[in-house]
PDB file of C-alpha atoms in Angstrom:
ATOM      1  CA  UNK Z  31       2.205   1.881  -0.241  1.00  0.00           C
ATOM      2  CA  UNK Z  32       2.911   1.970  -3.699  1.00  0.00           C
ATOM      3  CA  UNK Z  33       6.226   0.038  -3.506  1.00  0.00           C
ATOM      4  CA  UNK Z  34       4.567  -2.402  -2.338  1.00  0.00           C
ATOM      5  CA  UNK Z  35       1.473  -2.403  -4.718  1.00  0.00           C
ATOM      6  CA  UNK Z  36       4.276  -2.465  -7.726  1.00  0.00           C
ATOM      7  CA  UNK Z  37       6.291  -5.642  -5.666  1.00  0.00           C
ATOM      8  CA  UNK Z  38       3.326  -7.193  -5.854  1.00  0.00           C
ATOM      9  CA  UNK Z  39       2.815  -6.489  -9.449  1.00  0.00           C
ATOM     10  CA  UNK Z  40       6.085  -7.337 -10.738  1.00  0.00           C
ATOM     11  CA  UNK Z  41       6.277 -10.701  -8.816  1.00  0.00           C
ATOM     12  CA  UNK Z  42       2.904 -11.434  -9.918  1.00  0.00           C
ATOM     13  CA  UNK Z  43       4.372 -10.345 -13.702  1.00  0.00           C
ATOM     14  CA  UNK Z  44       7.689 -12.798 -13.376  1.00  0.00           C
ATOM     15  CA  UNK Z  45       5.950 -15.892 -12.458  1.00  0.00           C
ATOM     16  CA  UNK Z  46       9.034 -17.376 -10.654  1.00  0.00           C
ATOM     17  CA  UNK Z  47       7.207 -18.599  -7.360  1.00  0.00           C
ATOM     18  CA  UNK Z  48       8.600 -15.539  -5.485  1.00  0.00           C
ATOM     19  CA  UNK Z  49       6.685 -14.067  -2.260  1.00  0.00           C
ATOM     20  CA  UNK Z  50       6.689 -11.107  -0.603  1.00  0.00           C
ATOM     21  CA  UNK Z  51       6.650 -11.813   3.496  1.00  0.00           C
ATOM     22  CA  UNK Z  52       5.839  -9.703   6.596  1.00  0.00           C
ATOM     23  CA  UNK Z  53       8.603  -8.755   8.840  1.00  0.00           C
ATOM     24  CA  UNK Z  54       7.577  -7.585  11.964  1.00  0.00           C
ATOM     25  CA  UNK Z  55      11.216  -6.172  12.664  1.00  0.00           C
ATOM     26  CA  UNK Z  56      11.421  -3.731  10.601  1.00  0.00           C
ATOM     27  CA  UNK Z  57      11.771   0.031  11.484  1.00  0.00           C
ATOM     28  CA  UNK Z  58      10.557   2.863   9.494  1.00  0.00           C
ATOM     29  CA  UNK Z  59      11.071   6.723  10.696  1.00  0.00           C
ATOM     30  CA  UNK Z  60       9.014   9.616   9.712  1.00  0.00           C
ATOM     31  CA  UNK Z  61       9.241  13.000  11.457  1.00  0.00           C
ATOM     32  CA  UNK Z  62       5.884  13.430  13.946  1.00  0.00           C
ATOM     33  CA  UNK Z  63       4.167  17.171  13.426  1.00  0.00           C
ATOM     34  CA  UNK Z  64       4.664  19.895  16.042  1.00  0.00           C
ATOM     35  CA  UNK Z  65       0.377  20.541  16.494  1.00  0.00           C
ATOM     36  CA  UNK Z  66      -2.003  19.073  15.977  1.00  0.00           C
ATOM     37  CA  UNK Z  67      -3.422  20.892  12.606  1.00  0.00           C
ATOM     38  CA  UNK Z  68      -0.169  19.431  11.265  1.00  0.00           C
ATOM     39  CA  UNK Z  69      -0.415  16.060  12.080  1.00  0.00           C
ATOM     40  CA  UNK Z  70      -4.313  16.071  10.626  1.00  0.00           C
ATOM     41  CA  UNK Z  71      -2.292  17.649   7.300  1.00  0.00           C
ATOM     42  CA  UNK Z  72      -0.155  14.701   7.458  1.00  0.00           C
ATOM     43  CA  UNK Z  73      -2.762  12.112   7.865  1.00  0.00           C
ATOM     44  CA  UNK Z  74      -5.261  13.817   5.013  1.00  0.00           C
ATOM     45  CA  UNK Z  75      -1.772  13.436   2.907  1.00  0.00           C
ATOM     46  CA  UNK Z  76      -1.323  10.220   3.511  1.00  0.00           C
ATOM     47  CA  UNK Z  77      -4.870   8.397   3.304  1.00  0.00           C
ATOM     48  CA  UNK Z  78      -4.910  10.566  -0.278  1.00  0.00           C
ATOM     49  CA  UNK Z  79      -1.880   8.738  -1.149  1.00  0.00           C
ATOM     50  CA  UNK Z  80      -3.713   5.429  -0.373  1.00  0.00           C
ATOM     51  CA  UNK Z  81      -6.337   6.245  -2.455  1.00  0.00           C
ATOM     52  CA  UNK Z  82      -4.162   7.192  -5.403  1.00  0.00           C
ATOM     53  CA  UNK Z  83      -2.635   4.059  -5.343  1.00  0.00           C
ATOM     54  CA  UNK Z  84      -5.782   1.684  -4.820  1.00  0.00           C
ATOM     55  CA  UNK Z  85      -7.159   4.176  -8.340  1.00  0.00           C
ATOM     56  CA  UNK Z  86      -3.842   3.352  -9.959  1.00  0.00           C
ATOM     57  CA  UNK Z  87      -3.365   0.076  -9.315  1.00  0.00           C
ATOM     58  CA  UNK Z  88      -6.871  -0.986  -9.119  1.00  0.00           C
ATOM     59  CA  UNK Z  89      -7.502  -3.020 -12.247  1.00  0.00           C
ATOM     60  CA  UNK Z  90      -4.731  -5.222 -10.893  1.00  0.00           C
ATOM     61  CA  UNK Z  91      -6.303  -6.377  -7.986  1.00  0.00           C
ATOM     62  CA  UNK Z  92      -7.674  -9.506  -7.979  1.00  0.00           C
ATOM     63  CA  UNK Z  93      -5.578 -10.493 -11.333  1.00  0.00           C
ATOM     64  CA  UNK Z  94      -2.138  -9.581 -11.193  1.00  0.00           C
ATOM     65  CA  UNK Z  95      -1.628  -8.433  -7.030  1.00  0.00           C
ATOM     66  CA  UNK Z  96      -2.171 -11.872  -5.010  1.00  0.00           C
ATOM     67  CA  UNK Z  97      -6.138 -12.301  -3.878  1.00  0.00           C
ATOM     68  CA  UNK Z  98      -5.141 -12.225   0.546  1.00  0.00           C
ATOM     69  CA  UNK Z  99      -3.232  -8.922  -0.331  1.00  0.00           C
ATOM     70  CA  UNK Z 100      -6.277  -7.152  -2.462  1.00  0.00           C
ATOM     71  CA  UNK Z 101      -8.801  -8.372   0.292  1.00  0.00           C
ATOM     72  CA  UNK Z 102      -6.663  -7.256   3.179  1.00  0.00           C
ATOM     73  CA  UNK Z 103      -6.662  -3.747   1.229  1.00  0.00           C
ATOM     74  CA  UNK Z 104      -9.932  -3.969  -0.007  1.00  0.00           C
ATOM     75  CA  UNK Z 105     -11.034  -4.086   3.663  1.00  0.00           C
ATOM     76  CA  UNK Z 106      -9.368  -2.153   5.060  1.00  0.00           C
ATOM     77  CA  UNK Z 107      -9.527   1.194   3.253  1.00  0.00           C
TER      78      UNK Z 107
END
């Protein structure tokens, strides 16, 4: 999440008509908890992680991080 909050940022920051794009190929791996107070560990970790980055990054959005990316996120957190 925050890689792609800083992308955003820096090609925002360059101004040289660059885009970040979806790619619905691509693979990512994480290792799935054994039970199930685990996986509600993991998930509490992650949506914390969200919100760190939407606080850290938030006085970028709308300015510097494209206005369909902030909405999207905006929406859906």
């Amino acid at each position: 999440m925050e890689i792609t909050f800083r992308l955003q940022k820096v090609i925002y920051e360059r101004k040289m008509g660059e885009k970040m794009i979806f790619v619905p190929e691509a693979v990512c791996y994480t290792e799935v908890p054994e039970d199930f107070k685990s996986l509600l560990y993991q998930r509490v970790r992650w949506q914390k992680g969200f919100l760190d980055c939407i606080n850290l990054y938030k006085k970028d959005f709308f300015i510097k991080i494209s206005k369909r990316f902030s909405f999207f996120y905006y929406l859906n957190r």
